[in-house]
Short mmCIF file of C-alpha atoms and ligand atoms in Angstrom, two decimals:
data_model
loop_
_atom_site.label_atom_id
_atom_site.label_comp_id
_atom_site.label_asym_id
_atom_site.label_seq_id
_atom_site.Cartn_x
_atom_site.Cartn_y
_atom_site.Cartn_z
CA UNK A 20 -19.25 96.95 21.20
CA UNK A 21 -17.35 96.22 24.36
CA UNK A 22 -16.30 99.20 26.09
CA UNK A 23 -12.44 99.77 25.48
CA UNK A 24 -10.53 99.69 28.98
CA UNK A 25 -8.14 102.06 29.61
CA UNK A 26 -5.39 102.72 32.93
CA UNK A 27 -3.41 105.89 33.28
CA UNK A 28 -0.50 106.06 34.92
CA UNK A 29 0.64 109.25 36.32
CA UNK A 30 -1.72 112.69 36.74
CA UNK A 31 0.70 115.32 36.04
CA UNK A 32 0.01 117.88 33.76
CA UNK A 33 -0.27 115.64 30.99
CA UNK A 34 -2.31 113.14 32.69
CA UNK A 35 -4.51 115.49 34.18
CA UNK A 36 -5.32 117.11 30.85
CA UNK A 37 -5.91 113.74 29.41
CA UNK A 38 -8.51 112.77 32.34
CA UNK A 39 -10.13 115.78 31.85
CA UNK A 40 -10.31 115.89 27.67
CA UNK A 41 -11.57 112.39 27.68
CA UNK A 42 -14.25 112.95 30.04
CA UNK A 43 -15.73 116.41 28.24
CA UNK A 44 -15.18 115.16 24.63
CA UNK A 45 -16.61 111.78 25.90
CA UNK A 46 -19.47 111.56 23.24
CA UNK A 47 -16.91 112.79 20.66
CA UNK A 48 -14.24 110.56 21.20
CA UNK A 49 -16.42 106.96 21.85
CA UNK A 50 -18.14 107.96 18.60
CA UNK A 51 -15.06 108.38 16.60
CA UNK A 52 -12.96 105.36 17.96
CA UNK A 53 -16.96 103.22 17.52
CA UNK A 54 -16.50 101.72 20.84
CA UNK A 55 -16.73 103.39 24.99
CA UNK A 56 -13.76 104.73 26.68
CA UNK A 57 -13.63 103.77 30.26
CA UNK A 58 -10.78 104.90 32.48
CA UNK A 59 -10.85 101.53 34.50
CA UNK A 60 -7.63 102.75 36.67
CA UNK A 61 -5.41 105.38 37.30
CA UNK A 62 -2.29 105.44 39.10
CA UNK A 63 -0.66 108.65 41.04
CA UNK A 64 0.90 109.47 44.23
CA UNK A 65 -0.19 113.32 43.98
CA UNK A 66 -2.52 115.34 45.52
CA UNK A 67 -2.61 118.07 43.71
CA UNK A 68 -3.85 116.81 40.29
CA UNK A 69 -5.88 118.98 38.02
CA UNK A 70 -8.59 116.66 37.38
CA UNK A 71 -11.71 115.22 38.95
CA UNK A 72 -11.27 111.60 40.64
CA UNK A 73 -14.60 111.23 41.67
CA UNK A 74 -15.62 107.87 40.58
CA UNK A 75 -11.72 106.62 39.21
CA UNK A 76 -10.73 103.35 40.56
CA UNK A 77 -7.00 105.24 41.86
CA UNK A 78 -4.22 103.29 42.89
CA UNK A 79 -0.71 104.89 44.24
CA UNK A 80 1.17 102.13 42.59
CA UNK A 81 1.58 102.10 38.79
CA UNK A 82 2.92 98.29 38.51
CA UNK A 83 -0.84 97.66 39.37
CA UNK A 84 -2.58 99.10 36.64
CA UNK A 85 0.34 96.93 34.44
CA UNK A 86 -0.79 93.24 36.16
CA UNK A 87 -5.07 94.34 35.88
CA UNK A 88 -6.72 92.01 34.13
CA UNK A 89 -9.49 94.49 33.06
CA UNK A 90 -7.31 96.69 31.29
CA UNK A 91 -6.71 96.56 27.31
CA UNK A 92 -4.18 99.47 26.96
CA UNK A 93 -1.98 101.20 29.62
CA UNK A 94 -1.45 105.05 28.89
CA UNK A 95 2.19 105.76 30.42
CA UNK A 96 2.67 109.38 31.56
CA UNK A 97 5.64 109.20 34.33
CA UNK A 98 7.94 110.27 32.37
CA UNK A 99 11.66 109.36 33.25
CA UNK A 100 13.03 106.18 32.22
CA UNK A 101 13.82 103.38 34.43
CA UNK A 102 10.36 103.14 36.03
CA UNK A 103 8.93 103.95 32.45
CA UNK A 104 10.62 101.09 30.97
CA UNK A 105 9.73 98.53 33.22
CA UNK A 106 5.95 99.66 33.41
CA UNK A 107 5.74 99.29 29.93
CA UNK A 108 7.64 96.37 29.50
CA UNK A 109 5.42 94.92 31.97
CA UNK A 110 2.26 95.82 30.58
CA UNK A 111 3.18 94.25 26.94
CA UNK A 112 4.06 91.09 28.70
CA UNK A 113 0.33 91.03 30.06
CA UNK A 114 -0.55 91.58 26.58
CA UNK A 115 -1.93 95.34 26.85
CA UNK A 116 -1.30 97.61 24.65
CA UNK A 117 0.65 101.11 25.51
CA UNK A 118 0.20 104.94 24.77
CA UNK A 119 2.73 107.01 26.06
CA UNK A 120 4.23 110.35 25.57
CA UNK A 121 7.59 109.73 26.88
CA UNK A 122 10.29 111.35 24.37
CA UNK A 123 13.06 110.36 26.11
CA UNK A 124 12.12 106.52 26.60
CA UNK A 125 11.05 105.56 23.06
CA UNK A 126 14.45 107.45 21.37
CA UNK A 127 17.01 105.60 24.21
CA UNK A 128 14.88 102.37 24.21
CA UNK A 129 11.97 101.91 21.43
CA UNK A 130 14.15 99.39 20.03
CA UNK A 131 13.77 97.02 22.49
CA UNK A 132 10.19 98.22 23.51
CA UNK A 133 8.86 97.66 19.57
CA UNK A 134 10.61 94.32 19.74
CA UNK A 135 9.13 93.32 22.77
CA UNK A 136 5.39 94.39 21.34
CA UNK A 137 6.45 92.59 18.55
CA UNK A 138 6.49 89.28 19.88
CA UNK A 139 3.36 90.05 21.99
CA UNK A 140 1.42 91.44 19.24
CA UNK A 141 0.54 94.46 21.00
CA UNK A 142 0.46 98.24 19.94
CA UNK A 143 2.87 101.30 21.50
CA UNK A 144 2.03 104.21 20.40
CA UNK A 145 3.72 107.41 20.85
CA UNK A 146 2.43 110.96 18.69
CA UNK A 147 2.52 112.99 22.00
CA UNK A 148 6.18 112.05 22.25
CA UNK A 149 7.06 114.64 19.59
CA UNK A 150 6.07 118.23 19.45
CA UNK A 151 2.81 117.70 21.68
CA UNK A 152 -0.45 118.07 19.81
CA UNK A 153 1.31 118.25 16.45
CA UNK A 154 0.34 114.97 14.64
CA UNK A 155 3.46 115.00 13.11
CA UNK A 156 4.10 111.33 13.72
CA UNK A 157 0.99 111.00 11.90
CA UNK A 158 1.70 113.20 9.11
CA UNK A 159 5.31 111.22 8.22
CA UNK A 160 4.37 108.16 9.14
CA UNK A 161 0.82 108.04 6.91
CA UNK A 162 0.34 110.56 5.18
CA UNK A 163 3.58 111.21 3.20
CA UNK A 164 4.09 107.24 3.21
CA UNK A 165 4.62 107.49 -0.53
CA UNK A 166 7.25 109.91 -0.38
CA UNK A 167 10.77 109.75 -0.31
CA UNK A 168 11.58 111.96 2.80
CA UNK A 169 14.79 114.36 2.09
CA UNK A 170 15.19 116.12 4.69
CA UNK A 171 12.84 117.80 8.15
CA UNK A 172 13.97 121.09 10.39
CA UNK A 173 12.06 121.81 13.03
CA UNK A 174 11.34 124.03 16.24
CA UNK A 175 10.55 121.17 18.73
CA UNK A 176 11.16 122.45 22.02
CA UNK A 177 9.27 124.75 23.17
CA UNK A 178 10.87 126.04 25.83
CA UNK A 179 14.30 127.08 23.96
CA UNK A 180 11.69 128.49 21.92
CA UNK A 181 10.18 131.02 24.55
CA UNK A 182 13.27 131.88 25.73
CA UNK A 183 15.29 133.12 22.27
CA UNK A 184 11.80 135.26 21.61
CA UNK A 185 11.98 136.82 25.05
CA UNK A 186 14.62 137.65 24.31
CA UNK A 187 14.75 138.77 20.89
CA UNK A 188 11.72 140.96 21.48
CA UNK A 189 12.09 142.24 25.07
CA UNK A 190 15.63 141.72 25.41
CA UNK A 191 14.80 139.80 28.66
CA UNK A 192 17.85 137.11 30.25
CA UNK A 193 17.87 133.74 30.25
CA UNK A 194 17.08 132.50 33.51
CA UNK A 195 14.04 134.86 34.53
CA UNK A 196 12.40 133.34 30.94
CA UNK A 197 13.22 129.80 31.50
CA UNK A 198 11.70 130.48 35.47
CA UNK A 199 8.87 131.18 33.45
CA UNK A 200 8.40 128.56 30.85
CA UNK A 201 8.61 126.35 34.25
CA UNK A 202 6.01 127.88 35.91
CA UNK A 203 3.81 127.63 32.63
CA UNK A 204 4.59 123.81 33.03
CA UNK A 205 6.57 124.08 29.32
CA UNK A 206 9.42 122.98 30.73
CA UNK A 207 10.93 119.43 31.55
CA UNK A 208 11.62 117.77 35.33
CA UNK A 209 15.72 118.88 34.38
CA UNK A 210 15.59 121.67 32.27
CA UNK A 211 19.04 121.55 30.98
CA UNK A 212 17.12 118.79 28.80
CA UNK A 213 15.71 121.83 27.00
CA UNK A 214 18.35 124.13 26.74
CA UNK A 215 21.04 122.02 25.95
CA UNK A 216 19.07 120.42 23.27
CA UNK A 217 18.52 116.89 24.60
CA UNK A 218 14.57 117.23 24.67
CA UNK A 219 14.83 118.12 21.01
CA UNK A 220 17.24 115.41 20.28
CA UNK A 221 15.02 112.70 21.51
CA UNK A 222 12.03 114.17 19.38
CA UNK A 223 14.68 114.30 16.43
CA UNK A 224 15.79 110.26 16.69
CA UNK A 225 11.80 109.65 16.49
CA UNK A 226 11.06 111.59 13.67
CA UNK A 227 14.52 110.94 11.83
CA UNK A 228 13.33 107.10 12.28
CA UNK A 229 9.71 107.43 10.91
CA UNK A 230 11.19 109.89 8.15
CA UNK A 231 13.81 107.68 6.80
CA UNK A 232 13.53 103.72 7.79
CA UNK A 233 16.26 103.57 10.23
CA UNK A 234 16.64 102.41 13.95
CA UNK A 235 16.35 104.53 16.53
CA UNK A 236 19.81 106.02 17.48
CA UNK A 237 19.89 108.72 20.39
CA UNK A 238 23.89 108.37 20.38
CA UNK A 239 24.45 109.54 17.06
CA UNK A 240 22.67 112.76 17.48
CA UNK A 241 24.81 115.93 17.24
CA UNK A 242 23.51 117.88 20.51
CA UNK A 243 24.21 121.87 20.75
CA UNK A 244 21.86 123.82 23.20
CA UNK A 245 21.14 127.71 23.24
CA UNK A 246 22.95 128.67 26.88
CA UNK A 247 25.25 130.04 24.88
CA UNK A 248 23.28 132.64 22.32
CA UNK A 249 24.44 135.92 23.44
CA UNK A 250 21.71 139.08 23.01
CA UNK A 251 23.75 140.53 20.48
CA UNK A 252 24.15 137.55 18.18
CA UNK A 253 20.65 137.93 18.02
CA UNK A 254 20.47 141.74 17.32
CA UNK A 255 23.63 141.16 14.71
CA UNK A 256 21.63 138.02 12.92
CA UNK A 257 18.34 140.56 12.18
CA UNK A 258 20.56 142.94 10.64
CA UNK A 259 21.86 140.35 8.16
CA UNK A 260 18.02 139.61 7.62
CA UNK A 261 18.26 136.30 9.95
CA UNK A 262 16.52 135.01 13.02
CA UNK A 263 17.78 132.84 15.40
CA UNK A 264 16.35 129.18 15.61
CA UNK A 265 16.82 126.27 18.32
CA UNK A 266 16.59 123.73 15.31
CA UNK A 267 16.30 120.03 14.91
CA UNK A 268 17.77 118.70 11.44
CA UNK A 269 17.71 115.63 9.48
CA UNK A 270 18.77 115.43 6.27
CA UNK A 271 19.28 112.34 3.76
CA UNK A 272 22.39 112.97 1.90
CA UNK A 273 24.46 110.35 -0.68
CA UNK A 274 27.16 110.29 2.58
CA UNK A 275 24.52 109.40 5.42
CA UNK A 276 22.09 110.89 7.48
CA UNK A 277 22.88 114.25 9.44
CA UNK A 278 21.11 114.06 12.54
CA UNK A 279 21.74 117.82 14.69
CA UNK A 280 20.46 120.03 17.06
CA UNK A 281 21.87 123.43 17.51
CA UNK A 282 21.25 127.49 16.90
CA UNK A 283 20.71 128.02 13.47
CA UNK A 284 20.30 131.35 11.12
CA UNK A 285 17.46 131.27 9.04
CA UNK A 286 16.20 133.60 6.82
CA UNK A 287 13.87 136.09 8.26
CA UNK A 288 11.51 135.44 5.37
CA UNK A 289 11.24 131.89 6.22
CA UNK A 290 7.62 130.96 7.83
CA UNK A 291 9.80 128.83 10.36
CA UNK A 292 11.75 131.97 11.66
CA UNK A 293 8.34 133.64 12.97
CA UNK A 294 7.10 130.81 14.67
CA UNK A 295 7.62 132.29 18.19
CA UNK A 296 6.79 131.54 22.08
CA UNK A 297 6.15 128.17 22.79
CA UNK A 298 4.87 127.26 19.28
CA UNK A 299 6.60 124.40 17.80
CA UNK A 300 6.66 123.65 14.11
CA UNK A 301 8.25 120.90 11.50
CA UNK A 302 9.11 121.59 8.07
CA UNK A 303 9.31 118.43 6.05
CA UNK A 304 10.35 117.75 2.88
CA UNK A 305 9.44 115.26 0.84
CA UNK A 306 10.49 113.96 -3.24
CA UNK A 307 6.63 113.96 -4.32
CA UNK A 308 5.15 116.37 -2.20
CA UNK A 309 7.45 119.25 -1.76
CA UNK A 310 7.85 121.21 1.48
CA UNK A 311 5.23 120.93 3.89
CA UNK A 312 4.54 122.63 7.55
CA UNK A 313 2.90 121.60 10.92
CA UNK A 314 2.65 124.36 13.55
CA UNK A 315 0.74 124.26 16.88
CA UNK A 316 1.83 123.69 20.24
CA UNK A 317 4.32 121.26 21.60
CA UNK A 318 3.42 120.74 25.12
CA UNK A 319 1.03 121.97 27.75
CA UNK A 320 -1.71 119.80 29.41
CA UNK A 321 -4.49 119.55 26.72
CA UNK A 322 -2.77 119.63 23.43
CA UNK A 323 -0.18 116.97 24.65
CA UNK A 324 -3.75 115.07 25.97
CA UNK A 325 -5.35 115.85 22.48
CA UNK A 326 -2.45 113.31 20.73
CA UNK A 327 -2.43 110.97 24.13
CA UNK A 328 -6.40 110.31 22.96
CA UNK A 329 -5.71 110.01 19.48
CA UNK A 330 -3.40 107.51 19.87
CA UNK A 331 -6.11 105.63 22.46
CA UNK A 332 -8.83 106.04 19.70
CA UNK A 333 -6.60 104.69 17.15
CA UNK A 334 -5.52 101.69 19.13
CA UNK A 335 -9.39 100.89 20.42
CA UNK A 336 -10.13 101.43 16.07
CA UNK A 337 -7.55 98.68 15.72
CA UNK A 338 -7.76 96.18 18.35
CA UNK A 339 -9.30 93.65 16.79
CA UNK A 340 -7.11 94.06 13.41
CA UNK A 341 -4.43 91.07 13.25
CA UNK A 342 -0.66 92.91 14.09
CA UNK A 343 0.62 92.99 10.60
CA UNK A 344 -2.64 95.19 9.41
CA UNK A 345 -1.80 97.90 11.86
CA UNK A 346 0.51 100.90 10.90
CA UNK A 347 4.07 99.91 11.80
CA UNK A 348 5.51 101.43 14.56
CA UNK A 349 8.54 103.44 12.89
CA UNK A 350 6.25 103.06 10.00
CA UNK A 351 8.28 100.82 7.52
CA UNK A 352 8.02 97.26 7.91
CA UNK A 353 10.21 95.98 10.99
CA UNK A 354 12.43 93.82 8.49
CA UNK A 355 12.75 96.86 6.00
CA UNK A 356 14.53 99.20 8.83
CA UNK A 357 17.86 100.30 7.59
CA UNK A 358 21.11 100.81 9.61
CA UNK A 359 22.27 103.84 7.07
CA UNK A 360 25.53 105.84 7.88
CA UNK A 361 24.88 108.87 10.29
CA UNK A 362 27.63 111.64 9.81
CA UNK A 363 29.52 112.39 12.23
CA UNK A 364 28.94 116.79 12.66
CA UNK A 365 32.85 117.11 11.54
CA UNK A 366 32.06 115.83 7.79
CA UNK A 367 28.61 117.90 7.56
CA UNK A 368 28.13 121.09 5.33
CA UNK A 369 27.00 124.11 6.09
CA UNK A 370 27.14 128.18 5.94
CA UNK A 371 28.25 129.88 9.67
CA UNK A 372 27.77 132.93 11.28
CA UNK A 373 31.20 133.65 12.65
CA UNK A 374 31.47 136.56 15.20
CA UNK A 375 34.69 137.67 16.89
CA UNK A 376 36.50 140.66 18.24
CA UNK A 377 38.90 142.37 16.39
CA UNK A 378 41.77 145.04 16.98
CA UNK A 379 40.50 148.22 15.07
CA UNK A 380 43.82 148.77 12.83
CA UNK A 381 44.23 148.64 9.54
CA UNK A 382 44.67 144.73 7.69
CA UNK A 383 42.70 142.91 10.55
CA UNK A 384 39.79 142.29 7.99
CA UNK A 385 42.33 140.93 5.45
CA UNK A 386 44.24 138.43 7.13
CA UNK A 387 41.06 137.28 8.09
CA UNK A 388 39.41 136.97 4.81
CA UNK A 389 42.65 135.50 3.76
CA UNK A 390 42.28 132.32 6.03
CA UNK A 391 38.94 132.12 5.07
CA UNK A 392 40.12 132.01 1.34
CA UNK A 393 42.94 129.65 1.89
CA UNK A 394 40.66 127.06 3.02
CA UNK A 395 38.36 127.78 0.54
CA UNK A 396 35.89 129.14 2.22
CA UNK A 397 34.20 132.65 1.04
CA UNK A 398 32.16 135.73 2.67
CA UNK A 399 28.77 136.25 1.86
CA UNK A 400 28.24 139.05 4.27
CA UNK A 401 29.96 141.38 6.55
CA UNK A 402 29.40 143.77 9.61
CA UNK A 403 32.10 145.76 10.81
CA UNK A 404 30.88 147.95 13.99
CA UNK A 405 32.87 151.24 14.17
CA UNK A 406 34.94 151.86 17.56
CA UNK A 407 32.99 153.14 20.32
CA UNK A 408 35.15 156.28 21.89
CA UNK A 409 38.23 155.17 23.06
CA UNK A 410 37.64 151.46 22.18
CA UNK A 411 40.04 149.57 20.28
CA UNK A 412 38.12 146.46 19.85
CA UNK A 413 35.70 146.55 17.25
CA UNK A 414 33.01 143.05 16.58
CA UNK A 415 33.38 141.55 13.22
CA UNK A 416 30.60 139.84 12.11
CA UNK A 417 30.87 137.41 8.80
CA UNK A 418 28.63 134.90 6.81
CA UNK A 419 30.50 132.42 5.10
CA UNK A 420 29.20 130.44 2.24
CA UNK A 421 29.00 126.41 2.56
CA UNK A 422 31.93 124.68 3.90
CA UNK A 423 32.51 121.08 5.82
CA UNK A 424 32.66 121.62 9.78
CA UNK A 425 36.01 120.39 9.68
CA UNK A 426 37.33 122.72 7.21
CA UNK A 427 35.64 125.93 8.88
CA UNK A 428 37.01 124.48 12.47
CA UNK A 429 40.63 124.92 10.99
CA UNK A 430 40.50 128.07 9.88
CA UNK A 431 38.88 129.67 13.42
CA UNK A 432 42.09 127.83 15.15
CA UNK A 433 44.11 130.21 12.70
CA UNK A 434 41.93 132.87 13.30
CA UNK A 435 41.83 132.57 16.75
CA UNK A 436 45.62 132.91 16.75
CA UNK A 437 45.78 136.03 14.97
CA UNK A 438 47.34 138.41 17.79
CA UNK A 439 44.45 141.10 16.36
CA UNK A 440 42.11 138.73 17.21
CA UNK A 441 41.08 138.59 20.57
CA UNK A 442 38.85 135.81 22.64
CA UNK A 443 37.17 133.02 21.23
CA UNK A 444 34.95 133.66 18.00
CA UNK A 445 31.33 132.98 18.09
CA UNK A 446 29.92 130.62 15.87
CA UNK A 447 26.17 129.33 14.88
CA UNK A 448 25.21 127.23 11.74
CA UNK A 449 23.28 128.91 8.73
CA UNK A 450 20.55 127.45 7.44
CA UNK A 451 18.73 128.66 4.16
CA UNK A 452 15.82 126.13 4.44
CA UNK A 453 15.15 126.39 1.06
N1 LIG B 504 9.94 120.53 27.54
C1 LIG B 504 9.26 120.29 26.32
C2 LIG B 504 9.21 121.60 25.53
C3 LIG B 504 7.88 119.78 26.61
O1 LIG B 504 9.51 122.65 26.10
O2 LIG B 504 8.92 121.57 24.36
C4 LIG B 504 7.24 119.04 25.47
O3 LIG B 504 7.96 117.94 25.07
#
């Protein structure tokens, strides 16, 4: 068969993993996609890549690998978004098919990039997008294509993830960790994209998407990040038998579709809450199949490259298969997308950890509980620490049972108020995963 022509555009770390897992699972990879790889061009203005050039055709400019002839798919790995766009929308105009693993472009724009391959009849293909070498694009998208998809939680940034174990388990701050997921290359270009949830968020609108029919819709996404967890929430959530998660939710309900981001308490018995480091993992639910589970790692050079060259072999497997033959790209039928409700975070349902400071005197506990009650809300579970010598502010620590966000948010305002009650109370969502 005609070797399959391929141009990379941009040797960072995930570019330079891909150059160099291509060319030492060569034999593997032409032998599963039934037809020869051949990295016709690449594109970079670095010199410090971490991969051989000897013998690559290298350009410094990437808009030339989009307007050559030779080449059948582009594989996009920039990153960012304006340049991103218009490479890509410039290579399906020449007719090429794309691979990329940019996150951030396909949730803020795959609308109008699927559209665009539409009309040309070309392929983009993203699995390295979400959660790295995970084929969890894959795994919705195909294999649980007969199931009704109710809901998916899932770990999928890594770096958040590093950082709450370091500091779980050596008590470690926040800064000298995330310095450290940088250095490991976990981290993203801004990093406030990982811990303030945004990097999950874009994974979320992609797998929300494939999961349940629906456009892409970054804007909808409820966004909390972790800069906030506090060492001792996370010491006070293991003694109520919790762990603390950077999670990604989406969940079907008769109301809409929750799509959130944000700390969560899950049971320490979950397999979710011991997922730790920079391991990502998805739990996803489905009507036939039950709860399944896809761990592994979410970034780094060669698992990130290990999805980049799936994607290649399954494009080079279909290239000669008419458009409507190949998988779709959100994986229902472009006329069969959906625009269902998304709730907004105010209207969604769920238990809290509440932590606040209290004035140790008798009746604190009760005027709280009785807020709690008159909104209907009820305690599941309760730390009171004794006074420290001297002290007079003791921390409270409650679970409360399911309630609507907006309900719970009304009684902390009366809380807050209470002159026994001082400072603002901490509060993280409870999930029980179940
Ligand atoms: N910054 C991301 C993470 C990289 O830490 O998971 C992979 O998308």
């Amino acid at each position: 068969m005609k070797p399959v022509k391929i141009g990379i555009c941009g040797l960072g770390t995930v570019g330079s993993g891909t150059v160099n897992v291509l060319t030492r699972n060569s034999r593997v990879i032409n032998a599963r996609a039934g037809s020869e790889m051949v990295i016709a061009q690449v594109a970079t203005r670095r010199n410090d890549v971490n991969c051989s050039l000897d013998g690559l055709n290298v350009t410094n400019d990437i808009f030339e690998v989009a307007d050559n002839p030779e080449i059948d798919i582009l594989v996009e790995l920039i990153g960012g978004i304006d340049s991103a766009r218009e490479l890509i929308l410039r290579a399906i105009a020449n007719g090429k098919h794309v691979v990329t693993a940019n996150k951030a472009l396909i949730a803020e724009h795959g609308n109008e990039i699927f559209a665009a391959a539409n009309e040309k009849g070309v392929t983009v293909a993203f699995e390295a997008a979400v959660a790295g070498g995970i084929p969890i694009i894959k795994a919705i998208r195909e294999g649980l294509s007969a199931n009704n998809i109710e809901w998916l939680a899932g770990i999928i940034n890594g770096t958040g993830n590093f950082i709450l174990t370091e500091m779980r388990d050596k008590g470690r701050g926040f800064s000298e960790v995330l310095e450290e997921a940088q250095e490991l290359g976990y981290a993203e270009a801004d990093p406030t994209f990982d811990v303030e949830g945004i990097d999950a968020a874009h994974k979320l609108v992609i797998l929300a998407s494939i999961a349940f029919g629906i456009p892409l819709q970054f804007d909808k996404v409820f966004t909390e990040g972790i800069s906030r967890i506090s060492p001792q929430d996370v010491v006070y959530a293991q003694e109520l038998g919790y762990g603390i998660k950077h999670l990604g939710i989406a969940r079907r309900g008769p109301e809409g579709i929750e799509l959130r981001v944000h700390p969560t308490l899950i049971p320490k018995s979950r397999l979710l809450a011991n997922v730790d480091g920079v391991m990502n993992a998805i739990l996803v639910k489905g009507d036939a199949v039950g709860p399944t589970l896809y761990y592994g790692a979410g970034a780094g050079a060669e698992p990130t490259a290990s999805a980049v060259l799936a994607d290649i072999i399954d494009v080079a497997r279909t290239l000669t298969a008419s458009p409507e033959h190949r998988v779709p790209y959100l994986g229902f039928q472009q006329e069969n997308l959906r625009d269902k409700a998304i709730l907004a975070i105010e209207d969604v349902e769920t238990a809290y950890y509440l932590r606040m400071s209290a004035l140790d005197k008798p009746g604190v506990l009760s005027q709280v509980a009785q807020i709690l009650s008159d909104s209907g809300i009820s305690i599941e579970a309760l730390i009171q620490k004794e006074a420290k010598d001297e002290q007079e502010i003791v921390p409270l620590i409650l679970l409360t049972n399911r309630a609507v966000e907006k309900q719970l948010v009304e009684a902390i305002i009366k809380i807050e108020s209470l002159s026994s009650i001082t400072g603002p109370i901490t509060r993280i969502r409870v999930e029980p995963l179940k």
